[in-house]
Structure formats: C-alpha cells, structure tokens
Short mmCIF file of C-alpha atoms in Angstrom, two decimals:
data_model
loop_
_atom_site.label_atom_id
_atom_site.label_comp_id
_atom_site.label_asym_id
_atom_site.label_seq_id
_atom_site.Cartn_x
_atom_site.Cartn_y
_atom_site.Cartn_z
CA MET A 721 98.90 164.88 244.77
CA ARG A 722 98.08 161.28 245.88
CA ILE A 723 97.56 158.63 243.25
CA GLU A 724 94.01 157.07 243.96
CA LYS A 725 94.09 153.93 241.44
CA LEU A 726 95.36 152.94 237.88
CA VAL A 727 92.92 153.53 235.19
CA ALA A 728 92.75 151.61 231.98
CA GLY A 729 96.09 151.77 229.87
CA GLY A 730 98.28 151.90 233.10
CA GLU A 731 98.03 155.62 234.04
CA GLY A 732 97.58 156.50 237.59
CA LEU A 733 94.70 158.78 238.33
CA ALA A 734 94.96 162.02 241.09
CA ARG A 735 92.93 165.01 241.39
CA TYR A 736 93.73 168.50 241.62
CA GLU A 737 90.87 170.65 243.09
CA GLY A 738 88.58 168.28 241.52
CA VAL A 739 90.16 167.87 238.03
CA PRO A 740 91.16 164.40 237.04
CA ILE A 741 95.03 164.33 236.35
CA PHE A 742 96.49 161.13 234.67
CA VAL A 743 100.14 160.34 235.56
CA PRO A 744 102.18 157.79 233.79
CA ARG A 745 104.57 155.54 235.75
CA SER A 746 103.03 156.20 239.00
CA ALA A 747 101.28 153.40 241.40
CA PRO A 748 98.21 153.67 243.84
CA GLY A 749 99.26 155.32 247.02
CA ASP A 750 102.08 157.41 245.60
CA LEU A 751 102.39 160.83 247.03
CA LEU A 752 104.10 162.74 244.29
CA LYS A 753 105.35 166.16 243.56
CA VAL A 754 104.37 166.56 239.42
CA LEU A 755 104.85 168.65 236.65
CA ILE A 756 101.52 169.27 234.82
CA VAL A 757 102.54 168.75 231.07
CA GLU A 758 98.81 169.02 229.43
CA ARG A 759 95.97 171.10 230.81
CA ARG A 760 92.32 170.55 229.18
CA PRO A 761 88.95 171.89 230.72
CA ASP A 762 88.14 168.52 232.19
CA TYR A 763 91.14 166.82 232.63
CA GLY A 764 95.06 167.08 232.92
CA ARG A 765 98.25 165.17 232.69
CA ALA A 766 101.30 165.14 234.47
CA GLU A 767 104.96 163.82 234.81
CA ILE A 768 106.61 162.72 238.06
CA ALA A 769 109.15 165.12 239.38
CA GLU A 770 109.65 163.48 242.58
CA VAL A 771 108.16 160.54 244.67
CA LEU A 772 107.51 161.97 247.92
CA GLU A 773 105.87 158.72 249.64
CA PRO A 774 105.78 155.36 247.50
CA GLY A 775 102.73 153.67 247.71
CA PRO A 776 102.64 150.04 248.90
CA ALA A 777 103.04 148.18 245.47
CA ARG A 778 105.85 150.33 244.38
CA ARG A 779 109.20 148.63 244.00
CA PRO A 780 112.61 149.25 242.54
CA GLU A 781 112.59 148.95 238.80
CA PRO A 782 114.00 145.76 237.77
CA TYR A 783 115.38 146.97 234.69
CA PRO A 784 115.72 150.91 234.51
CA GLU A 785 117.20 150.82 231.33
CA LEU A 786 113.75 149.87 230.01
CA SER A 787 111.69 152.61 231.52
CA PRO A 788 112.28 155.27 229.19
CA THR A 789 111.00 153.21 226.10
CA GLY A 790 107.33 152.85 226.87
CA ILE A 791 107.24 149.16 226.59
CA CYS A 792 107.75 148.46 230.19
CA ASP A 793 105.59 151.33 231.91
CA LEU A 794 104.55 149.15 234.93
CA GLN A 795 107.97 147.56 236.03
CA HIS A 796 107.77 149.94 239.03
CA ILE A 797 104.48 147.90 240.43
CA ARG A 798 105.16 144.75 241.98
CA ASP A 799 104.57 141.68 239.70
CA GLU A 800 101.92 139.95 241.55
CA VAL A 801 100.04 143.20 242.08
CA GLN A 802 99.91 144.39 238.39
CA PRO A 803 97.37 141.90 237.18
CA LEU A 804 95.09 142.73 239.87
CA LEU A 805 95.28 146.49 239.34
CA LYS A 806 94.70 146.21 235.62
CA ALA A 807 91.56 143.86 235.96
CA ALA A 808 90.21 146.35 238.42
CA ALA A 809 90.77 149.00 235.72
CA VAL A 810 89.51 147.23 232.88
CA ARG A 811 86.12 146.31 235.33
CA GLU A 812 85.63 149.99 236.10
CA THR A 813 85.78 150.97 232.25
CA LEU A 814 83.10 148.39 231.30
CA GLU A 815 80.86 149.61 234.09
CA ARG A 816 81.48 153.21 233.37
CA ILE A 817 81.34 153.13 229.38
CA GLY A 818 79.18 150.11 228.70
CA GLY A 819 76.82 149.99 231.64
CA ILE A 820 77.93 146.35 232.20
CA GLN A 821 77.89 145.38 235.96
CA VAL A 822 80.74 142.98 236.06
CA ASN A 823 80.15 139.94 238.47
CA PRO A 824 83.33 138.97 240.30
CA GLU A 825 81.80 135.40 240.47
CA ASN A 826 81.76 134.98 236.65
CA THR A 827 84.91 136.80 235.66
CA GLU A 828 88.54 135.01 235.45
CA LEU A 829 91.86 136.49 235.93
CA ILE A 830 94.67 134.58 234.03
CA ALA A 831 98.25 135.64 234.43
CA GLY A 832 101.41 133.95 233.53
CA ALA A 833 105.15 134.71 233.37
CA PRO A 834 105.74 138.40 233.89
CA TRP A 835 109.35 138.29 232.16
CA GLY A 836 110.72 136.76 229.33
CA TYR A 837 107.62 136.08 227.77
CA ARG A 838 107.39 138.14 224.21
CA LEU A 839 107.30 135.97 221.04
CA ARG A 840 107.29 139.11 218.92
CA THR A 841 108.62 142.91 218.87
CA GLN A 842 109.35 145.86 216.75
CA LEU A 843 112.68 147.45 216.95
CA HIS A 844 114.06 150.60 215.36
CA THR A 845 117.52 151.78 214.67
CA ASP A 846 119.76 154.57 214.11
CA VAL A 847 123.61 155.51 213.71
CA ASP A 848 125.58 155.94 216.62
CA PRO A 849 127.06 159.31 216.15
CA MET A 850 130.10 158.51 218.18
CA THR A 851 131.04 155.06 216.29
CA GLY A 852 129.25 155.34 213.12
CA GLY A 853 127.88 151.78 214.10
CA VAL A 854 124.43 150.82 214.11
CA ARG A 855 122.19 151.20 216.96
CA VAL A 856 118.86 148.89 217.94
CA GLY A 857 116.39 149.66 220.55
CA TYR A 858 112.93 151.23 221.25
CA TYR A 859 111.65 154.78 220.70
CA ALA A 860 111.47 156.58 223.99
CA ARG A 861 108.07 157.03 225.20
CA GLY A 862 106.40 159.75 223.07
CA THR A 863 109.36 160.59 221.05
CA ARG A 864 111.13 159.02 218.32
CA ASP A 865 114.44 159.11 220.36
CA LEU A 866 116.00 155.90 220.23
CA VAL A 867 116.80 154.15 223.44
CA ALA A 868 119.47 151.84 222.47
CA LEU A 869 119.62 148.36 223.86
CA THR A 870 121.52 144.97 223.78
CA ARG A 871 119.23 143.11 226.08
CA CYS A 872 115.53 143.17 226.76
CA ALA A 873 114.20 141.24 229.75
CA LEU A 874 110.61 141.04 228.18
CA LEU A 875 111.58 138.84 225.38
CA VAL A 876 111.70 135.04 224.97
CA PRO A 877 115.40 134.12 225.65
CA GLU A 878 116.16 133.38 221.94
CA LEU A 879 114.93 136.94 220.93
CA ASP A 880 116.76 138.64 223.91
CA ALA A 881 120.13 136.75 222.98
CA PHE A 882 119.62 137.43 219.14
CA LEU A 883 119.55 141.45 219.89
CA PRO A 884 123.38 141.77 219.87
CA ILE A 885 123.76 139.47 216.85
CA LEU A 886 121.14 141.85 215.25
CA GLN A 887 123.27 144.77 215.94
CA GLU A 888 126.36 143.31 214.69
CA GLN A 889 124.89 142.26 211.38
CA LEU A 890 122.98 145.43 210.59
CA THR A 891 124.80 148.41 208.33
CA ALA A 892 123.68 152.02 208.18
CA GLY A 893 120.97 152.88 205.89
CA VAL A 894 119.35 149.34 205.50
CA THR A 895 116.29 149.86 207.45
CA ASN A 896 115.01 152.18 210.44
CA ARG A 897 112.29 149.48 211.57
CA ILE A 898 112.80 145.65 212.35
CA ASP A 899 110.07 143.16 213.35
CA LEU A 900 111.34 140.03 215.23
CA ALA A 901 109.46 137.16 215.83
CA ALA A 902 110.56 133.50 217.71
CA GLY A 903 109.02 130.31 217.30
CA ASP A 904 109.75 126.64 218.86
CA GLY A 905 113.08 125.09 219.22
CA GLY A 906 115.18 128.40 219.13
CA GLN A 907 113.76 129.93 215.77
CA VAL A 908 114.02 133.51 215.03
CA THR A 909 112.58 135.05 211.93
CA VAL A 910 113.30 138.97 210.81
CA SER A 911 111.57 141.38 208.78
CA PRO A 912 112.67 143.04 206.29
CA ASN A 913 114.53 140.47 204.59
CA ILE A 914 118.26 141.50 205.48
CA PRO A 915 121.18 139.44 203.95
CA GLY A 916 122.80 137.31 206.62
CA LEU A 917 119.60 137.29 208.93
CA PRO A 918 116.90 134.49 209.11
CA HIS A 919 113.56 135.40 207.24
CA ASP A 920 111.95 132.24 207.02
CA GLU A 921 108.70 131.30 208.58
CA VAL A 922 108.61 129.97 211.95
CA THR A 923 106.39 127.25 213.87
CA LEU A 924 104.95 127.11 217.27
CA ARG A 925 102.74 124.33 218.82
CA VAL A 926 99.86 125.40 220.85
CA GLY A 927 98.44 122.38 222.43
CA ASP A 928 97.96 119.89 219.77
CA LEU A 929 97.71 122.43 217.05
CA THR A 930 101.07 123.96 215.17
CA TYR A 931 100.93 127.20 213.94
CA SER A 932 103.40 128.70 211.37
CA TYR A 933 103.80 132.85 210.90
CA ASP A 934 106.69 134.89 210.03
CA ALA A 935 107.87 138.49 211.76
CA ARG A 936 105.10 140.34 209.45
CA THR A 937 102.05 138.71 210.55
CA PHE A 938 100.28 139.12 213.84
CA PHE A 939 100.70 136.48 216.28
CA GLN A 940 99.50 136.90 220.09
CA GLY A 941 102.50 137.70 222.00
CA HIS A 942 102.65 135.80 225.47
CA ARG A 943 104.19 132.49 224.97
CA ASP A 944 103.26 130.72 228.09
CA LEU A 945 99.46 132.11 227.91
CA LEU A 946 98.80 130.95 224.36
CA PRO A 947 97.17 127.61 225.17
CA ARG A 948 95.16 129.03 228.01
CA LEU A 949 93.71 131.76 225.71
CA VAL A 950 92.76 129.46 222.99
CA GLU A 951 90.99 127.11 225.50
CA ALA A 952 89.28 130.26 226.98
CA VAL A 953 88.22 131.62 223.51
CA VAL A 954 87.07 128.26 222.07
CA GLY A 955 85.60 126.68 225.53
CA GLY A 956 83.58 123.44 225.12
CA TRP A 957 80.78 124.36 222.81
CA GLU A 958 79.95 122.50 219.48
CA GLY A 959 78.07 122.82 216.68
CA GLU A 960 77.59 122.95 212.85
CA THR A 961 78.87 126.38 211.92
CA ALA A 962 81.44 129.04 213.44
CA PHE A 963 82.97 132.03 212.04
CA ASP A 964 86.14 133.54 213.18
CA LEU A 965 86.39 137.11 212.13
CA TYR A 966 89.71 139.06 212.01
CA GLY A 967 90.92 135.33 212.03
CA GLY A 968 94.75 136.49 211.75
CA VAL A 969 96.92 132.88 211.18
CA GLY A 970 94.02 130.96 212.51
CA LEU A 971 94.85 130.93 216.23
CA PHE A 972 91.26 130.32 217.13
CA ALA A 973 89.94 128.90 214.01
CA LEU A 974 92.24 125.71 214.05
CA ALA A 975 90.94 125.01 217.55
CA LEU A 976 87.18 125.97 216.55
CA ALA A 977 87.69 123.56 213.46
CA ARG A 978 87.99 120.67 216.46
CA ARG A 979 84.60 121.41 217.48
CA TYR A 980 82.40 122.47 214.50
CA GLY A 981 81.33 121.01 211.32
CA ARG A 982 82.52 123.78 209.23
CA VAL A 983 84.41 126.72 210.10
CA VAL A 984 85.18 130.15 208.03
CA THR A 985 87.89 132.45 209.24
CA VAL A 986 87.88 135.87 207.62
CA GLU A 987 91.03 137.97 207.55
CA GLY A 988 91.94 141.12 205.29
CA ASP A 989 95.57 140.62 205.70
CA THR A 990 96.55 138.51 202.51
CA GLN A 991 99.91 137.11 204.13
CA SER A 992 98.13 136.30 207.56
CA ALA A 993 95.33 134.36 205.31
CA ARG A 994 97.98 132.57 203.70
CA PHE A 995 99.49 131.17 206.83
CA ALA A 996 95.70 130.14 207.85
CA ARG A 997 95.38 128.19 205.03
CA THR A 998 99.07 126.50 205.21
CA ASN A 999 98.17 125.93 209.09
CA ALA A 1000 95.03 124.16 208.20
CA ARG A 1001 96.59 122.00 205.79
CA ARG A 1002 99.18 121.11 208.16
CA ASN A 1003 96.99 120.14 210.99
CA LYS A 1004 94.63 118.35 208.72
CA LEU A 1005 91.63 120.38 208.97
CA THR A 1006 89.61 120.05 205.92
CA ASN A 1007 86.46 121.78 207.41
CA LEU A 1008 88.32 125.06 207.65
CA GLU A 1009 87.62 127.89 205.07
CA VAL A 1010 89.86 130.77 204.88
CA VAL A 1011 88.47 134.03 203.54
CA ALA A 1012 91.11 136.84 202.41
CA ARG A 1013 88.79 140.00 202.77
CA ALA A 1014 88.37 142.88 205.33
CA VAL A 1015 85.72 141.84 207.77
CA GLU A 1016 83.44 145.03 206.85
CA THR A 1017 83.12 143.88 203.41
CA TRP A 1018 82.60 140.50 204.01
CA ILE A 1019 80.16 140.65 206.82
CA PRO A 1020 77.14 141.00 204.73
CA ASP A 1021 77.57 137.48 203.74
CA LEU A 1022 77.50 136.22 207.43
CA PRO A 1023 74.17 133.72 207.45
CA GLU A 1024 71.18 134.00 209.90
CA GLY A 1025 71.46 131.86 212.86
CA ALA A 1026 75.11 130.44 212.91
CA ASP A 1027 76.20 128.62 215.71
CA ARG A 1028 79.01 130.78 216.68
CA VAL A 1029 80.92 133.77 215.91
CA VAL A 1030 84.27 134.75 217.34
CA VAL A 1031 85.41 138.37 216.88
CA ASP A 1032 89.03 139.72 217.72
CA PRO A 1033 89.22 143.17 216.16
CA PRO A 1034 92.10 145.61 216.35
CA ARG A 1035 92.25 148.21 219.32
CA GLY A 1036 89.48 150.45 217.13
CA GLY A 1037 86.95 147.81 217.96
CA LEU A 1038 84.23 146.77 215.57
CA SER A 1039 83.41 149.15 212.94
CA SER A 1040 79.52 150.37 213.01
CA LYS A 1041 78.60 148.15 210.04
CA VAL A 1042 79.85 144.77 211.97
CA PRO A 1043 77.70 144.90 215.17
CA ARG A 1044 74.62 145.77 213.32
CA VAL A 1045 74.67 142.94 210.78
CA LEU A 1046 75.56 140.57 213.84
CA LEU A 1047 72.69 141.68 215.50
CA GLU A 1048 70.61 141.33 212.54
CA ARG A 1049 71.81 137.86 211.95
CA ARG A 1050 71.70 136.68 215.72
CA PRO A 1051 74.17 133.92 215.82
CA LYS A 1052 73.61 131.76 218.73
CA ARG A 1053 76.75 132.40 220.47
CA LEU A 1054 79.19 135.46 220.37
CA THR A 1055 82.57 135.36 221.50
CA TYR A 1056 84.30 138.98 221.63
CA VAL A 1057 88.28 139.33 222.16
CA SER A 1058 89.60 142.70 223.05
CA CYS A 1059 92.81 144.47 223.75
CA HIS A 1060 91.09 147.65 224.24
CA PRO A 1061 88.68 147.78 227.21
CA ALA A 1062 86.89 151.37 226.16
CA THR A 1063 86.00 150.36 222.67
CA LEU A 1064 84.93 146.75 224.17
CA ALA A 1065 82.56 148.59 226.44
CA ARG A 1066 80.99 150.60 223.55
CA ASP A 1067 80.18 147.61 221.42
CA LEU A 1068 79.00 145.54 224.66
CA ARG A 1069 76.25 148.48 224.92
CA LEU A 1070 74.86 147.20 221.55
CA PHE A 1071 75.25 143.52 221.88
CA THR A 1072 73.71 143.36 225.26
CA LYS A 1073 70.43 144.38 224.01
CA ALA A 1074 70.30 140.80 222.30
CA TYR A 1075 73.11 138.78 224.31
CA ARG A 1076 73.45 137.90 227.97
CA ILE A 1077 77.00 138.07 229.09
CA GLU A 1078 77.57 134.56 230.53
CA SER A 1079 81.27 135.16 231.48
CA ILE A 1080 84.07 137.57 231.31
CA SER A 1081 87.93 136.43 231.31
CA LEU A 1082 90.74 138.92 231.80
CA ILE A 1083 94.16 137.42 230.59
CA ASP A 1084 97.18 139.46 231.16
CA LEU A 1085 99.09 139.10 227.98
CA PHE A 1086 101.19 142.02 228.35
CA PRO A 1087 102.98 142.32 232.02
CA GLN A 1088 104.94 145.20 232.70
CA THR A 1089 102.47 147.37 230.42
CA GLY A 1090 99.04 148.80 231.15
CA HIS A 1091 97.58 146.45 228.58
CA MET A 1092 95.15 143.68 229.43
CA GLU A 1093 93.16 141.27 226.76
CA ALA A 1094 89.67 140.89 227.89
CA LEU A 1095 87.32 137.95 226.58
CA VAL A 1096 83.52 138.02 226.66
CA GLN A 1097 81.39 134.99 226.17
CA MET A 1098 77.83 135.81 225.09
CA ALA A 1099 74.56 133.70 224.23
CA LEU A 1100 71.73 134.88 222.58
CA GLU A 1101 68.96 135.90 225.01
#
C-alpha cells in the first residue's frame, strides 16, 4: 500500500479496498509491504514488513537504537519536513472534528532544535540477566520490554551525559521508574530520592523570569522553544484580572503577572502549586495568587467578565464542566494551549459559539515524535 499522509499522532494513513489503514513509522509517499495487526469494521492497523519504495521525505535513521522505544517515532523523516507534516495533520483534525476552518494567514508554525532539546524524561530499569547489573532505558513501543540505552540524542547534553552515571549508581530493586529533569548550569535532578544521586530542585531562566521545579513536577520539555512558547501564549494584551488554569509551576502565570493587575493560577498538583508560589516570590510578583485545587472543583469560583483566561489542560482536554462555566462567565479573552488536537477540536466546537478565533500557533515542542502543541487565541464575539 501507498502512504497518503501523516495523521495527528504521527502514523501514516493508507487505504486498502477503501478502508483506512494506520501504519506507524511510515512516511508520505512510501510504498510498503505491511502486516495487518488489527482489523476493525471501519479501520485497521499495520506494521511495516518491507519498504518497497521510500517516499521523498524518508531518510536513514540517525539513531536507529532509539527506533524501538516509541519516543522517536519520526526520525525516519527529514528534520525540516517533520513540522510541516505534523502541522498539516493538526489542521486536518481541527477541520474534521471541530469544524474549524484554519486560515493559513493567521496560523504560525514554530520549530526549534530537532535534537538535544528535552529537559525532562522518564526512564525505566531492569536487571541484566547476563551480568546481574541494572539496565536503564525506555520501554519498547507498545510493550514493557526494556530497550537499554547509555545515550539518548533527544536529551539536553547534561541529561544525555548523566545516563551512564545513573546506570552505574543504581542497584537492583531500588526502583523501576526514574524521572530526570535538567535546569541551567548543568543542573540535574532525579526522582525518586536515591542515595548518591541529585534530587534537589533545579532552576531555569526563561526570558527574564526564573523558574524552579524538580523531576516530579511537570514542566514543558523543549529548552530552546520555552521563551517563544511563553511569548506566544501571553502576547501583548493587558488588563486587570487574568486566570491561568492547569498552571503547573507558573510557566505562563509569572509572565501574565507582568501584564495584568491580578493573576490567579489554579493547579491541582500540590507539589507544582508549591513551586508556583516559590517562583512568584523569587521573581517578586506580589500580584500572583496560587490556588492548589483541581480546576474542576475551583471553576465555579471564576468571576464573570474576567479580562483573560488561559487553559493548558492535559491530553484529555477540558472536562465538560469547565467549558460550560467559561461560556457562562464569558471572559473577554480565552487562550487554549493543547497537546492533543482531537480534544482541542472537540472543545473548540463549543467555544466558537461565543468566541472568535484570532490566531492559531502550532509549536513543535516534541521533534522526532508525532506530537505537536497547538495554541489558540480567542476573543469574545
């Protein structure tokens, strides 16, 4: 079968007797011999058995050792082409599910370094049956089989260099999951707390703001693109009140506090909320209030007619209660940051009843994977 295009998430789409077939690790234009591994009435899934004719964007994999892991699903596609294909897939999803006609004139595509960018990662461990030593790496795609690694070209240099040190320090049975995060100046932190390994918070400067976090808390992962992401989200608007929902450690809230008289950030994870308070103090932002509550329980407290609301929900998007209250309270400006185009499209179908989409930014925060961040700026009609 011939691959027509990439769909959101990074799989290739082909058709067999009119039935859509999704093929991981394929590229547009590929002619493939495939093995069907899943059959449903309206679609199927397949794995590549042989590349009969490569598409124009296919290349030899720069780091084939990463291919089985599932964290590097697009490295067979040229770096400069990946953002274009992923952006097209997001636009198609917004149009198909959300009925959103994406205007190229108000859509921005933002890309950065394709390798050596990741500030955070989650690793797994097991015991080498041959030596009895601890191996560190990532699970193979769709399994819990470990692919052991001592280097990973996706990681920022300090995390990449830390992998062999980590492997040397671990002993069997300590943990089977490890979170790593990096900050400025070569700082590295590890979770859980393992004797001999760093576990304190790290700090990172984004623009003229300094953020602290640790390996347990969520923080956006592309080091080079963080300033552009914050700038694109916050923009040049100003006002009296702004609310940042699912605010994490304050990535957007701190910048909003420079432009609005009062900012409230709401975050359900208590550790992240603690860092948000610390970050507000370190940056001397006395007009930022941190609420450590789940957004779904806090949202009835949203006042009517706020100047600005920013939402950055997890992959599942907004629960039904949140958009309902937002549409009732009608903030003047609504900013939606999304890592999942299908749930974004679903939620935009609701918001476009009351809001006008001013611009869409597509930000390639996850090169070599099928994921792309989308940012939608909306104003009340």
